[in-house]
Coordinates of C-alpha atoms in Angstrom, one line a residue:
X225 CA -83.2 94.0 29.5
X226 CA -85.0 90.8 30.6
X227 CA -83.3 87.9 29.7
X228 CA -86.1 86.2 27.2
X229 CA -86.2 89.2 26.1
X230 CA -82.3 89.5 25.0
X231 CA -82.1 86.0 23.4
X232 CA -85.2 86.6 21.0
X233 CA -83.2 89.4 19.7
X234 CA -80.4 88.0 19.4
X235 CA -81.5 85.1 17.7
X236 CA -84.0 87.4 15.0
X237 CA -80.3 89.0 15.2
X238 CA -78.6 85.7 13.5
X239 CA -81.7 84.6 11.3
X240 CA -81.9 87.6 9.7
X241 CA -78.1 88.7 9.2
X242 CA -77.7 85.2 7.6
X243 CA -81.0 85.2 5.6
X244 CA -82.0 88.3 4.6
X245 CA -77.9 90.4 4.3
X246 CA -76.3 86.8 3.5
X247 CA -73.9 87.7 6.3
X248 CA -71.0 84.8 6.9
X249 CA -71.5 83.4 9.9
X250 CA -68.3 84.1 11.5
X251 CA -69.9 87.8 11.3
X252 CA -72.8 86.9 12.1
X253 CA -72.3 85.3 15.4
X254 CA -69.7 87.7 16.5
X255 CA -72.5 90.5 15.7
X256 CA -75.0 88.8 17.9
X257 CA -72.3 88.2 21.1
X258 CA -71.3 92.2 20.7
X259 CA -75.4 92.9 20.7
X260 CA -76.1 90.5 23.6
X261 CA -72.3 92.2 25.8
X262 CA -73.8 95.8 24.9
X263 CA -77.5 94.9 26.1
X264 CA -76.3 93.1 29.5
X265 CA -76.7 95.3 32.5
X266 CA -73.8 95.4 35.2
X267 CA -76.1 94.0 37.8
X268 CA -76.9 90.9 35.6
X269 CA -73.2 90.6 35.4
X270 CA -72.6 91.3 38.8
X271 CA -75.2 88.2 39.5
X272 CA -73.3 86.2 37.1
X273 CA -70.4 86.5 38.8
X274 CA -71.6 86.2 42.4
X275 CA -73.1 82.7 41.3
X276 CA -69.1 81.9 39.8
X277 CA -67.9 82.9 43.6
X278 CA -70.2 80.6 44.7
X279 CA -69.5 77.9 43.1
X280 CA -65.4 78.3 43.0
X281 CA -65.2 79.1 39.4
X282 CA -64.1 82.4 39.6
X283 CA -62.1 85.0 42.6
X284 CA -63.5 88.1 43.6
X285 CA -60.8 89.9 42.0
X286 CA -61.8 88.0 38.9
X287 CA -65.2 88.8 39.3
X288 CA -64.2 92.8 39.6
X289 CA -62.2 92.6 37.4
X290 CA -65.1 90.8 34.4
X291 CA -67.4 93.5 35.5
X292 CA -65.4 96.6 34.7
X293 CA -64.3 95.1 31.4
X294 CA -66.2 96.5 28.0
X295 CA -68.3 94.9 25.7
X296 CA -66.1 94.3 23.3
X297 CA -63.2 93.2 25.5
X298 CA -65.3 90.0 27.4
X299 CA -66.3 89.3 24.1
X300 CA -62.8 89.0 22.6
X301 CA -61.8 86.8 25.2
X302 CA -64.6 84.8 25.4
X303 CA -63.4 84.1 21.8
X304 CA -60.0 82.7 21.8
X305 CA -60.9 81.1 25.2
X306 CA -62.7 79.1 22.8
X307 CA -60.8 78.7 20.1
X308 CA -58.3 77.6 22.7
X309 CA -60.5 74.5 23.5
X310 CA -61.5 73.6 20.3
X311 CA -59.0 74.6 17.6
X312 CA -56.3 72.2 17.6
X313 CA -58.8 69.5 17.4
X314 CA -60.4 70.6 14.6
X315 CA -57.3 71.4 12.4
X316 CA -56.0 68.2 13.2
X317 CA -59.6 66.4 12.7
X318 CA -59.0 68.5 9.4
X319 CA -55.6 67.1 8.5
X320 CA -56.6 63.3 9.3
X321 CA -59.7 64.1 6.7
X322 CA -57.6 65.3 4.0
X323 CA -54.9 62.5 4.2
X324 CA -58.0 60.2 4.3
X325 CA -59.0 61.6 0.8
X326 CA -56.2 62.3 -0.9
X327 CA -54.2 58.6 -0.2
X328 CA -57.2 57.0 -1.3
X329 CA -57.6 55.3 2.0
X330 CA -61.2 56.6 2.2
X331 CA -62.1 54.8 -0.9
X332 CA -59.8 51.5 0.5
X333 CA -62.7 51.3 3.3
X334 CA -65.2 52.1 1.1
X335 CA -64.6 49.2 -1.9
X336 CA -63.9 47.0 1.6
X337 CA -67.2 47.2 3.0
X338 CA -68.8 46.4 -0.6
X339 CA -66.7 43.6 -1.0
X340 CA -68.4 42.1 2.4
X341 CA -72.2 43.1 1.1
X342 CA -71.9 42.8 -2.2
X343 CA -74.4 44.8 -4.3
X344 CA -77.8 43.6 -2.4
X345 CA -76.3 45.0 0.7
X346 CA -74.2 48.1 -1.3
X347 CA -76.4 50.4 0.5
X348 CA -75.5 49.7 4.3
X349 CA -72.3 49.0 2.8
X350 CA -72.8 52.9 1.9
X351 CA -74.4 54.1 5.0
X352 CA -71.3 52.2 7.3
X353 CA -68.8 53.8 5.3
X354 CA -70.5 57.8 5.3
X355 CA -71.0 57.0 9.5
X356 CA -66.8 56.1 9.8
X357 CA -65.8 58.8 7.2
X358 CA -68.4 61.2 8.7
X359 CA -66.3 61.0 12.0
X360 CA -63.3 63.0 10.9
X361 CA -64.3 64.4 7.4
X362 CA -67.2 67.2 6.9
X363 CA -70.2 65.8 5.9
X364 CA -70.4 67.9 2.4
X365 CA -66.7 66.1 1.7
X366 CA -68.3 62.5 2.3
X367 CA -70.8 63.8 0.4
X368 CA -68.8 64.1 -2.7
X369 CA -66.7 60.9 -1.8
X370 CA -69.3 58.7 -2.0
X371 CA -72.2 60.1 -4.2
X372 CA -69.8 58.6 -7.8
X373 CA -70.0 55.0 -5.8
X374 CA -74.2 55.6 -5.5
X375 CA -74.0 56.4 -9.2
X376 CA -71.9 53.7 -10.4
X377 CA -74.5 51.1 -8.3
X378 CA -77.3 52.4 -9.9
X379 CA -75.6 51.8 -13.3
X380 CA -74.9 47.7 -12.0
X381 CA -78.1 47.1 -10.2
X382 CA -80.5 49.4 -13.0
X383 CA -82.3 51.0 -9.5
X384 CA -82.5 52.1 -6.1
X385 CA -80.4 55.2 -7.0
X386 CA -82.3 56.9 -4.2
X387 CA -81.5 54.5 -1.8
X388 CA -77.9 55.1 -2.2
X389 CA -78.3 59.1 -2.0
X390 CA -80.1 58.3 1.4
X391 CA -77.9 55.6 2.4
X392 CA -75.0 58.3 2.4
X393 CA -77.1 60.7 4.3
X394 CA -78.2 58.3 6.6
X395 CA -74.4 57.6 7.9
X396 CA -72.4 60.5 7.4
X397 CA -75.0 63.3 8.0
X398 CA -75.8 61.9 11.4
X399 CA -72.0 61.5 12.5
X400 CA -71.3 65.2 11.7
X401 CA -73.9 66.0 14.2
X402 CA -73.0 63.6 16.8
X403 CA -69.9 62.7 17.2
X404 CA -67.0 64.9 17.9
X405 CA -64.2 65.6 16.5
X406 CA -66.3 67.4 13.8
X407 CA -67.0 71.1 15.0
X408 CA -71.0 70.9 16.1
X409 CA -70.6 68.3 18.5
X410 CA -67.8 69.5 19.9
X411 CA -68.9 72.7 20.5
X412 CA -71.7 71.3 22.1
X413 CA -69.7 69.3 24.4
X414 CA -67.3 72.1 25.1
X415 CA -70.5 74.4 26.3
X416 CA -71.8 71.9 28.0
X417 CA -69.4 70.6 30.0
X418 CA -69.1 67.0 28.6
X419 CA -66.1 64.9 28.2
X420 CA -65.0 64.6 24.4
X421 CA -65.1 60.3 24.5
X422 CA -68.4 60.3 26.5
X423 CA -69.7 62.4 24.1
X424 CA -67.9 60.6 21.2
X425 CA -69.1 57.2 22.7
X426 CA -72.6 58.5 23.1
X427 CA -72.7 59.6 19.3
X428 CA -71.6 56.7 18.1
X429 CA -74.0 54.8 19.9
X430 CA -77.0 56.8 19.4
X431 CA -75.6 57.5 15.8
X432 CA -75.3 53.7 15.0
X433 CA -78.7 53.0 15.9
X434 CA -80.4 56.2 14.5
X435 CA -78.1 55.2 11.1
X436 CA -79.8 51.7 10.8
X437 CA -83.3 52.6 11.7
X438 CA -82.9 55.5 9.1
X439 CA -82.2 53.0 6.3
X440 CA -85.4 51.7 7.2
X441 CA -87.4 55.2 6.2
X442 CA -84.8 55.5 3.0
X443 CA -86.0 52.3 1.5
X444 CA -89.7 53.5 1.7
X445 CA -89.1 56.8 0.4
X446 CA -87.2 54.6 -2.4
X447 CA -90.3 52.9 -3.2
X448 CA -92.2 56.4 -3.2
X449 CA -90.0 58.2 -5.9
X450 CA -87.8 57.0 -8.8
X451 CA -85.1 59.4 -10.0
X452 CA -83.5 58.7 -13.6
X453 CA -79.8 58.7 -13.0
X454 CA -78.6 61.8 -15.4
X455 CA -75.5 62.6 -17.0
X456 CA -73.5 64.8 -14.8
X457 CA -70.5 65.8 -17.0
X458 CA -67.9 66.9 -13.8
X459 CA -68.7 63.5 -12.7
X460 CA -68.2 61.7 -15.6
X461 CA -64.2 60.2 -15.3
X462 CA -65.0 60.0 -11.0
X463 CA -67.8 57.5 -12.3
X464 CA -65.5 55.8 -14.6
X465 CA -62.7 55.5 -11.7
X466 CA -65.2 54.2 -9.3
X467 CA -66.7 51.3 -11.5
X468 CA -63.7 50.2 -12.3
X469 CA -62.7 50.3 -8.5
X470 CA -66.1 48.4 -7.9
X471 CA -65.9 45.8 -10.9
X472 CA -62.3 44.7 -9.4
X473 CA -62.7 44.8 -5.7
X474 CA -59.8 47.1 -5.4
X475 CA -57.9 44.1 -5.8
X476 CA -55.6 44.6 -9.0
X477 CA -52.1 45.2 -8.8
X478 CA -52.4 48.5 -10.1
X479 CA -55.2 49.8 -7.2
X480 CA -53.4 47.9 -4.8
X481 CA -50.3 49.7 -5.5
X482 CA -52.1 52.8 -5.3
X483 CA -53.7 52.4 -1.9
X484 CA -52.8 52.0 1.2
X485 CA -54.1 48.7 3.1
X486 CA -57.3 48.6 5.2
X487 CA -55.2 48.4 8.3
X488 CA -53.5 51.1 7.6
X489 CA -57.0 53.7 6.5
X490 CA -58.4 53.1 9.5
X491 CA -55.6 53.5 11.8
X492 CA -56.3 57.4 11.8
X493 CA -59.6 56.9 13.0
X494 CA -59.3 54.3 15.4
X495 CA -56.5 55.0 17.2
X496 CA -57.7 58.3 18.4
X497 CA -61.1 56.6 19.4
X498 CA -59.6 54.2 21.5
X499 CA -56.9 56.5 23.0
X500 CA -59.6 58.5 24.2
X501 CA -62.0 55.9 25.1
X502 CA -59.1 54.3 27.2
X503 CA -58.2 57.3 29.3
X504 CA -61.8 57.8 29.9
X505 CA -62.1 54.4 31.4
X506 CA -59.0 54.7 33.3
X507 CA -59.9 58.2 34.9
X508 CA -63.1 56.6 35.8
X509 CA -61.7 54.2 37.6
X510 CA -59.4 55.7 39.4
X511 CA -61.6 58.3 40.0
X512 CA -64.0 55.0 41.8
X513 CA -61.2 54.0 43.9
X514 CA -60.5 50.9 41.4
X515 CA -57.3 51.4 40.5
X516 CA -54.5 53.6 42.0
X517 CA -52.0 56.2 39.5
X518 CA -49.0 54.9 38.7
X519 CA -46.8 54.8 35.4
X520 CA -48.6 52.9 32.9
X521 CA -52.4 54.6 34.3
X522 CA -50.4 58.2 33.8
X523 CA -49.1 57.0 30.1
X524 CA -52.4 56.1 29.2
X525 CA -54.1 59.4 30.6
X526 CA -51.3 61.1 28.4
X527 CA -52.2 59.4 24.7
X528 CA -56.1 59.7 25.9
X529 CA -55.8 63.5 25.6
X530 CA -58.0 64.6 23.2
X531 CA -55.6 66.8 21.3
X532 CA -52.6 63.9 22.1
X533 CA -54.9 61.2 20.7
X534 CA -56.0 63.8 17.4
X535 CA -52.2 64.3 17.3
X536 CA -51.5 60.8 17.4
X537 CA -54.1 60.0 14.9
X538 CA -52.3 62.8 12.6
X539 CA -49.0 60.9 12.8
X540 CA -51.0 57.6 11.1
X541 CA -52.8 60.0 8.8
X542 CA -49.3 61.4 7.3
X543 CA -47.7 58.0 6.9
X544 CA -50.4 57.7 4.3
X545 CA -48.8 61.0 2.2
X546 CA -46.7 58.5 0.0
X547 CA -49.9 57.4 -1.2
X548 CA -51.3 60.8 -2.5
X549 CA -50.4 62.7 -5.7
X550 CA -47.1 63.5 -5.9
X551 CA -47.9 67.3 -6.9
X552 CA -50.1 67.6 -4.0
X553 CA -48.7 66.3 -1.1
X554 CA -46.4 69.5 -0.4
X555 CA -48.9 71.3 0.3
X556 CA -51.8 68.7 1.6
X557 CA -51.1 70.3 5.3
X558 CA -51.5 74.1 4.5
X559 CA -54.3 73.5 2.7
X560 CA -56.0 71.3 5.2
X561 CA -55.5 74.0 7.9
X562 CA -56.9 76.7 5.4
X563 CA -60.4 74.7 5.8
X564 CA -60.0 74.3 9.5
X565 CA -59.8 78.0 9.9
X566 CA -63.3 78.8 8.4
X567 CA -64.6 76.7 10.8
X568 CA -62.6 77.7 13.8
X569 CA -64.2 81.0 13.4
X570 CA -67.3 80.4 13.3
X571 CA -67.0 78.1 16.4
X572 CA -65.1 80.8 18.3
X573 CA -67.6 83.0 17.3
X574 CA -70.2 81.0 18.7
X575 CA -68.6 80.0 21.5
X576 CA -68.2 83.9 22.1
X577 CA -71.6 84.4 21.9
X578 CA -73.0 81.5 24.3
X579 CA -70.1 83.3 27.0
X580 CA -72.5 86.3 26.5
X581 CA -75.4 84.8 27.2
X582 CA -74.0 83.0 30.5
X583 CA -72.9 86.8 31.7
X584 CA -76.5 87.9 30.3
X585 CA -78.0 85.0 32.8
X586 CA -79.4 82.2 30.8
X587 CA -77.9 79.7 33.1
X588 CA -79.8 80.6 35.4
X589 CA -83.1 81.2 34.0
X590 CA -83.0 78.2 31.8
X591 CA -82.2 76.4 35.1
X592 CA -85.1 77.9 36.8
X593 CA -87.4 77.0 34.2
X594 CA -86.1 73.6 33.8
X595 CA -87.3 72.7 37.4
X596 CA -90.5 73.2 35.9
X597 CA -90.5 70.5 33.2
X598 CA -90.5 66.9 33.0
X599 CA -87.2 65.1 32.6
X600 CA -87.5 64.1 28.9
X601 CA -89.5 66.9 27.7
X602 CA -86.2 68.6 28.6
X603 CA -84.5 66.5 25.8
X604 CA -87.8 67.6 23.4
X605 CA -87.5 71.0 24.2
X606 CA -83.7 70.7 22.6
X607 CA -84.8 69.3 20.2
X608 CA -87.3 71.5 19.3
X609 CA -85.8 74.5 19.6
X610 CA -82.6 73.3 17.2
X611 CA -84.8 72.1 14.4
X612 CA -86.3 75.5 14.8
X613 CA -83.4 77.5 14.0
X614 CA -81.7 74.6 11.4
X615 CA -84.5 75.2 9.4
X616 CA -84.8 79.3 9.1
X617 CA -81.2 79.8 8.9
X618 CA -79.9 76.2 7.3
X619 CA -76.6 75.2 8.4
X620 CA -76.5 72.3 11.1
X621 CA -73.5 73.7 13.0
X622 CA -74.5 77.1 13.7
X623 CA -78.3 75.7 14.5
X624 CA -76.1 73.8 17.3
X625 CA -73.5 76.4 18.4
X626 CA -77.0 78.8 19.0
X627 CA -78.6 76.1 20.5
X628 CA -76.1 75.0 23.1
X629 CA -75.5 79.0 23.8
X630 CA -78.9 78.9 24.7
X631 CA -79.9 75.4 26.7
X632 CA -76.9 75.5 28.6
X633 CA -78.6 76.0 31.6
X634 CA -80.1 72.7 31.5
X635 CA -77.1 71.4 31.6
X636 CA -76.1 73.0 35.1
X637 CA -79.6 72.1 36.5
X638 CA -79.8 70.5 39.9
X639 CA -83.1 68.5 38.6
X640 CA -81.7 67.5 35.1
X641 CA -82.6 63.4 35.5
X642 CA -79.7 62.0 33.4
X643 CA -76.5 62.8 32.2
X644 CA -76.2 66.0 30.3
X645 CA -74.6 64.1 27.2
X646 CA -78.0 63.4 26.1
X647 CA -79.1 67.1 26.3
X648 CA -76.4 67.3 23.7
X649 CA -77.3 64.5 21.6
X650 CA -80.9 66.0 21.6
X651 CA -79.0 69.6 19.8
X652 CA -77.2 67.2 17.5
X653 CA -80.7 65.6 16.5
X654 CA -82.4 68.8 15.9
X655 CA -79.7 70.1 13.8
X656 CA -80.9 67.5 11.2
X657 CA -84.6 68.6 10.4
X658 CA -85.5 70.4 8.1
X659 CA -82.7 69.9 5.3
X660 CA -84.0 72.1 2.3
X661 CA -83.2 75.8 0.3
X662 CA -81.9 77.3 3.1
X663 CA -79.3 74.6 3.3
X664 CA -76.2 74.1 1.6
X665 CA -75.7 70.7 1.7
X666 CA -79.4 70.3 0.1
X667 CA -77.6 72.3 -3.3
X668 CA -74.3 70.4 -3.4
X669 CA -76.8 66.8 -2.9
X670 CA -79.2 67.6 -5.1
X671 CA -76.6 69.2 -7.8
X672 CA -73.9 66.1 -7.3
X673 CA -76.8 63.2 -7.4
X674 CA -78.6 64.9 -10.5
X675 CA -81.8 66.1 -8.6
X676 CA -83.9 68.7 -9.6
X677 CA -85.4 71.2 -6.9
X678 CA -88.7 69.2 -6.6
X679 CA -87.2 66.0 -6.4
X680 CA -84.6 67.3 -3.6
X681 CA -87.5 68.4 -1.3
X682 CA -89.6 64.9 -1.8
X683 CA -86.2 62.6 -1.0
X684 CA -83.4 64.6 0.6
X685 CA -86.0 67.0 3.5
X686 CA -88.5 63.9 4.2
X687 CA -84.9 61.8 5.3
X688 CA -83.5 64.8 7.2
X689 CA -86.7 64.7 9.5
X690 CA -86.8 60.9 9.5
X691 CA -82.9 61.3 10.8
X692 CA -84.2 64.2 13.3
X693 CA -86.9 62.3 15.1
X694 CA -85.0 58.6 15.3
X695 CA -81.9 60.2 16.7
X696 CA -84.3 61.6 19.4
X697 CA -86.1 58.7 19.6
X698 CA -82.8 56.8 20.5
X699 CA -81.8 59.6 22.5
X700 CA -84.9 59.4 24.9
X701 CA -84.6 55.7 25.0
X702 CA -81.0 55.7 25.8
X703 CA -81.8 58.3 28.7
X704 CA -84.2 56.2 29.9
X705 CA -82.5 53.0 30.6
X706 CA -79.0 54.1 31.2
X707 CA -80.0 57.9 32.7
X708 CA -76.3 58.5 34.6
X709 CA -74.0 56.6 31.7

């Protein structure tokens, strides 16, 4: 089957297993993999792994070996290969997010960064916080962090409620899809070939600015629609709790003895960032001839591992156990790994189904067409074709994970004018447009911030395009000036 051909399936594959039968996505994805192995003819594999020979990824006997195995078989291992890359870090990203939570130590950097802006500022007090938390913790988590502290402003300040909903989107929304260790960008840079800190250093970058500029277009939509702050009764005492955390600055005896310090919340999320951003700079310059290996340069190259550094990071994060409830903490780990495995699936599964592809060809013919098209249209095109599938099917993550399965050819392409980080970034932008029913997170925001339906689709989908389009923006402007990073 031609290869164009074979993707459009596959993808009306995806779309409609998730929209029309409400399949799980895990399913789903490992559906579309087993379609796209079944459909792929032995000479397209027998191409696939000629160009592998070539380029010293892969022995003959390898290659003999791929082609004679089933459908079901390269699929499989396509799978845990994977999970193998991906899995650790996201149950210990998962772990670091829990302990985060359940200490307190979320809401310790929270009430910190209101303390310095004070309620004029609260919402880039808001947006700062959902960007940090956003890093390790799943956006629909922040999400229910933060929306009690939005509340509890709008109560001080009597308006701008929807400028505190946005301000939270604005931050962590755009981390999720940027910056690794949550499971989209990861993926993404897994697939594509990209080291984890240049992809987390790109996303902060590119996230930070696309954050702030985003605030911008949440304070007019502010000004176009008022929302009445309604009683939400599962909210009620997390209101209460976070007033009073606001009214005293988290500076009573009582909340101090209850939470951890600053130092100490933002040790789990900083001391992997650095680890890894340390090791990158060492490799690079040892790699340039700058410095020669020795003890310390191997030490460093050691903690800058990404699943050392996570690892590292989980040590901090369980130091911060004596804070949490004294019924929970037994059993904090187990059910932090519980989470991590939903999403481990589904990112093995679509990590299995982007290895089909490659044996189906797309490398190549994504390549081929690449040559074709201007450099930045390239990063368009990504974007383009992500937004595309975020909005039929609704979830960010799997909009990436079929994305990158598809555009990694660009990746590979002898033409490509900058450094394929930015290809990525581009996926993690089109994974934010169009936020609406198809979306889960647009239920739990509307549902948690007292929205009705209508309301949702004036605030919550205008931002999500707005998010889209100046992540891209920044994107293409960062690929511009500094094309080879």
């Amino acid at each position: 089957m031609n290869i164009w051909w074979l993707v459009f399936l596959a993808v009306v594959v995806v779309l409609t297993a998730i929209l029309v039968f409400r399949l799980h996505a895990f399913l789903t994805l490992l559906l579309a993999g087993l379609l796209v192995a079944a459909l792929t003819s032995g000479e397209q594999l027998r191409s696939y792994t000629d160009a592998q020979i070539e380029n010293g990824k892969m022995s003959a006997d390898a290659a003999d070996k791929l082609v004679s195995t089933s459908a079901p078989a390269r699929l499989a291992g396509s799978f845990g290969e994977t999970a193998g890359k991906i899995g650790i870090l996201i149950a210990l990203a998962s772990i670091i997010g829990q302990c985060l939570l359940e200490s307190r130590a979320a809401a310790v950097i929270v009430d910190r960064l209101l303390q310095l802006t004070g309620p004029k500022r609260a919402h880039e007090a808001l947006a700062a916080s959902s960007f940090v938390l956003g890093i390790p913790v799943f956006f629909d988590t922040v999400f229910y962090l933060m929306v009690p502290l939005a509340r509890s402003l709008r109560q001080r300040v009597g308006k701008d409620y929807v400028l505190f909903i946005l301000a939270i989107l604005a931050g962590g929304s755009i981390a999720h899809s940027l910056v690794p260790p949550t499971p989209g960008p990861l993926y993404v840079a897994s697939e594509l070939n990209i080291n984890v800190a240049t992809m987390m250093l790109a996303g902060i970058a590119i996230g930070g600015c696309s954050s702030i500029t985003s605030l911008g277009i949440a304070r007019v939509i502010n000004r176009l629609v008022e929302i009445p702050l309604r009683d939400e009764e599962p909210q009620a005492k997390t209101d209460e709790d976070a007033t009073n955390s606001l009214s005293s600055g988290g500076t009573s005896d009582e909340s101090a003895a209850a939470r951890p310090s600053l130092v100490r919340s933002l040790c789990p999320i900083v001391v992997p960032v650095v680890l890894i951003a340390a090791a990158s700079i060492v490799d690079y310059a040892i790699d340039g001839g700058r410095l020669t290996r020795s003890g310390w340069t191997d030490l460093v190259l050691a903690f800058g591992n990404k699943n050392v550094a996570l690892a590292v990071g989980v040590a901090f994060a369980l130091s911060l156990r004596s804070y949490c409830p004294i019924d929970k903490r037994d059993s904090l780990i187990s059910r932090s790994l519980a989470s991590a495995g939903n999403i481990i699936l589904i990112t093995a599964a679509g990590g299995a189904f982007g290895a089909m592809l490659r044996q189906a060809g797309i490398g190549e013919a994504v390549g081929s067409l690449a040559q074709g098209v201007p450099g930045l249209l390239l990063l368009v095109l990504a974007f383009v074709l992500t937004a595309s599938i975020r909005t039929l099917q609704g979830s960010a993550t799997v909009a990436m994970i079929t994305a990158a399965g598809v555009l990694q050819g660009f990746a590979n392409a002898e033409s490509l004018p900058f450094h394929p980080v930015y290809l990525a970034m581009a996926i993690g932008a089109g994974s934010k447009p169009v936020s609406w029913m198809t979306d889960s997170a647009f239920w739990i925001m509307t549902r948690m911030s007292g929205m009705t339906e209508s309301e949702g689709l004036r605030v919550i989908s205008p931002m999500s395009i707005g998010l889209g389009l100046s992540a891209l923006f920044f994107t293409m402007l960062f690929a511009t000036i500094f094309p080879g990073i």
